[in-house]
Amino acid sequence: TEVCASINFADVSKNAWYHDAVDYIRSMGVMTETDPLTFHPHDIATRADMIQALYQIAGSPEMEYAELPFTDIAGGTSYRSALQWAYGKGLVTGHSDTLFAAFAGISRQQLATVLYRWAQQSGEIPAADTAVLTRFTDSARVSPWAAEAMAWAVEAGIFSGDCAGGLAPTRAATRAELAQVLMNYLEQ
């Protein structure tokens, strides 16, 4: 029998739609928390959550890190190495030239864009057909800068529509959604 990686989480039910994704991510040692008994699946996933998860998936590589232009990042923050890695690889940019906003929620279209950039660097991926977005009720809300990434995420099975038939591109992703998207990406 397989051991449930999220068995000790008081806030992750075995019947929850995100249980398998949280189990998958936790078994990889990704999205670890300081509190070992909660995952906070309904909390908003932050930009720091995203870069830390990708950095952990990449094996927390030792490398020469990029200098950061962001004035809102303290020297000893727990996500600094992850940000230097992600910024140095061109996966993320700031909210402005000088602010990263690590604890701002990451929108679903921002999440798709970061993953798309990483996928492009990891290997050859086919060009996405943005026409696929028109099958969703809120396709007009997808920002032009994110359209190709969102289309790629839909075509690759990383993103799917919600029960209302939309992609909710501007809504901040929850931690449960981040876990699900990361699992979908890694298993494609």
Coordinates of C-alpha atoms in Angstrom, one line a residue:
T1 CA 0.0 0.0 0.0
E2 CA 1.1 3.5 -0.7
V3 CA 1.6 5.9 2.2
C4 CA -0.4 9.1 2.0
A5 CA 2.0 12.0 2.0
S6 CA -0.6 14.4 3.3
I7 CA -2.1 12.0 6.0
N8 CA -1.1 14.3 8.8
F9 CA -2.6 17.5 7.3
A10 CA -5.6 18.5 9.4
D11 CA -6.9 20.6 6.5
V12 CA -6.6 18.1 3.6
S13 CA -9.4 15.6 3.4
K14 CA -8.9 12.3 1.4
N15 CA -12.2 13.2 -0.4
A16 CA -11.0 16.7 -1.5
W17 CA -10.6 17.3 -5.2
Y18 CA -7.0 18.4 -4.6
H19 CA -5.9 15.5 -2.3
D20 CA -4.0 13.6 -4.9
A21 CA -2.2 16.8 -6.0
V22 CA -1.2 17.7 -2.5
D23 CA 0.0 14.1 -1.9
Y24 CA 2.0 14.2 -5.1
I25 CA 3.7 17.5 -4.4
R26 CA 4.4 16.7 -0.7
S27 CA 5.9 13.3 -1.7
M28 CA 8.4 15.3 -3.8
G29 CA 9.2 17.6 -0.9
V30 CA 7.7 20.6 -2.6
M31 CA 5.5 23.3 -1.0
T32 CA 6.8 22.5 2.5
E33 CA 5.5 24.5 5.4
T34 CA 6.8 25.4 8.8
D35 CA 3.7 23.9 10.3
P36 CA 3.8 20.2 9.5
L37 CA 0.1 19.7 10.3
T38 CA -1.6 22.1 7.8
F39 CA -1.3 22.8 4.1
H40 CA -3.7 25.8 3.8
P41 CA -5.2 24.6 0.5
H42 CA -7.7 27.5 0.3
D43 CA -5.2 30.2 1.0
I44 CA -4.0 32.3 -1.9
A45 CA -0.8 31.1 -3.5
T46 CA 1.8 33.8 -3.5
R47 CA 4.5 34.7 -6.0
A48 CA 7.0 33.4 -3.4
D49 CA 5.1 30.1 -3.1
M50 CA 5.4 29.7 -6.9
I51 CA 9.1 30.4 -7.2
Q52 CA 10.0 28.3 -4.2
A53 CA 8.0 25.3 -5.5
L54 CA 9.8 25.6 -8.9
Y55 CA 13.2 26.0 -7.3
Q56 CA 12.5 22.9 -5.2
I57 CA 11.4 20.9 -8.2
A58 CA 14.5 22.0 -10.1
G59 CA 16.6 20.5 -7.2
S60 CA 17.5 23.9 -5.5
P61 CA 20.4 24.2 -7.9
E62 CA 23.6 25.8 -6.8
M63 CA 24.5 28.5 -9.2
E64 CA 25.7 32.0 -9.6
Y65 CA 22.6 33.9 -8.8
A66 CA 21.4 37.0 -10.6
E67 CA 21.6 40.3 -8.8
L68 CA 18.1 41.5 -7.9
P69 CA 16.8 45.0 -8.7
F70 CA 13.9 44.7 -6.2
T71 CA 14.0 46.9 -3.1
D72 CA 11.3 44.9 -1.3
I73 CA 13.4 41.8 -0.9
A74 CA 15.4 41.5 2.4
G75 CA 18.8 39.8 2.4
G76 CA 17.8 36.9 4.7
T77 CA 14.4 36.0 3.3
S78 CA 13.7 32.3 2.9
Y79 CA 12.8 32.6 -0.8
R80 CA 15.8 34.8 -1.9
S81 CA 17.7 32.0 -3.5
A82 CA 14.6 30.8 -5.3
L83 CA 13.9 34.3 -6.6
Q84 CA 17.5 34.8 -7.7
W85 CA 17.3 31.5 -9.6
A86 CA 13.9 32.3 -11.2
Y87 CA 14.8 35.9 -12.0
G88 CA 18.2 34.9 -13.4
K89 CA 16.5 32.3 -15.7
G90 CA 14.0 34.8 -16.9
L91 CA 11.0 33.0 -15.4
V92 CA 9.7 35.9 -13.4
T93 CA 9.8 39.7 -13.5
G94 CA 8.7 42.2 -10.9
H95 CA 5.4 44.0 -10.4
S96 CA 7.5 47.0 -11.3
D97 CA 11.2 47.7 -12.1
T98 CA 12.0 47.8 -8.3
L99 CA 9.2 45.8 -6.6
F100 CA 8.8 42.0 -6.8
A101 CA 5.7 41.7 -4.5
A102 CA 6.6 38.2 -3.2
F103 CA 3.5 38.0 -1.0
A104 CA 1.0 39.1 -3.7
G105 CA -1.3 36.4 -5.0
I106 CA -0.2 34.8 -8.3
S107 CA -2.9 35.0 -10.9
R108 CA -3.7 31.9 -12.9
Q109 CA -2.4 33.6 -16.1
Q110 CA 0.8 34.6 -14.3
L111 CA 1.2 31.0 -13.2
A112 CA 0.7 29.7 -16.7
T113 CA 3.2 32.3 -18.0
V114 CA 5.9 31.2 -15.5
L115 CA 5.4 27.6 -16.3
Y116 CA 5.4 28.3 -20.1
R117 CA 8.7 30.1 -19.8
W118 CA 10.2 27.2 -17.8
A119 CA 8.8 24.6 -20.3
Q120 CA 10.4 26.6 -23.2
Q121 CA 13.8 26.5 -21.4
S122 CA 13.4 22.8 -20.5
G123 CA 12.9 21.6 -24.1
E124 CA 11.1 22.0 -27.3
I125 CA 7.4 22.7 -27.0
P126 CA 4.9 23.2 -29.8
A127 CA 3.5 26.7 -30.5
A128 CA 0.2 27.2 -28.8
D129 CA -3.0 28.0 -30.8
T130 CA -4.7 30.9 -28.9
A131 CA -7.9 30.0 -30.6
V132 CA -8.4 27.2 -28.0
L133 CA -9.1 30.0 -25.5
T134 CA -12.4 30.9 -27.2
R135 CA -14.1 27.8 -25.9
F136 CA -14.0 29.4 -22.4
T137 CA -16.6 31.9 -21.3
D138 CA -14.1 34.4 -20.0
S139 CA -11.5 34.2 -22.8
A140 CA -11.7 37.9 -23.3
R141 CA -10.3 38.4 -19.8
V142 CA -7.0 36.7 -20.7
S143 CA -4.3 39.4 -21.0
P144 CA -2.6 39.6 -24.4
W145 CA 0.8 39.0 -22.8
A146 CA -0.5 35.7 -21.3
A147 CA -2.6 34.4 -24.2
E148 CA 0.0 32.1 -25.7
A149 CA 0.9 30.7 -22.3
M150 CA -2.7 30.1 -21.3
A151 CA -3.4 28.4 -24.6
W152 CA -0.3 26.2 -24.1
A153 CA -1.5 25.3 -20.6
V154 CA -4.9 24.3 -21.8
E155 CA -3.6 22.3 -24.8
A156 CA -1.1 20.5 -22.5
G157 CA -3.8 19.6 -20.0
I158 CA -2.2 21.7 -17.3
F159 CA -5.2 24.0 -17.0
S160 CA -8.9 23.2 -17.5
G161 CA -12.0 25.3 -17.2
D162 CA -14.0 25.7 -14.0
C163 CA -17.6 24.5 -13.4
A164 CA -18.8 27.8 -15.0
G165 CA -16.9 27.1 -18.2
G166 CA -14.2 29.8 -17.5
L167 CA -10.5 29.9 -17.0
A168 CA -10.5 32.7 -14.4
P169 CA -7.2 34.0 -15.7
T170 CA -7.0 37.1 -13.4
R171 CA -8.1 35.3 -10.2
A172 CA -5.4 34.5 -7.8
A173 CA -4.7 30.7 -7.6
T174 CA -5.1 28.9 -4.3
R175 CA -2.4 26.7 -2.9
A176 CA -4.5 23.7 -3.8
E177 CA -4.7 24.9 -7.4
L178 CA -1.0 25.5 -7.4
A179 CA -0.4 21.9 -6.3
Q180 CA -2.8 20.6 -9.0
V181 CA -1.2 22.7 -11.8
L182 CA 2.3 21.6 -10.7
M183 CA 1.3 18.0 -10.7
N184 CA -0.4 18.4 -14.1
Y185 CA 2.8 20.1 -15.5
L186 CA 5.2 17.5 -14.1
E187 CA 3.1 14.5 -15.3
Q188 CA 2.5 15.8 -18.9

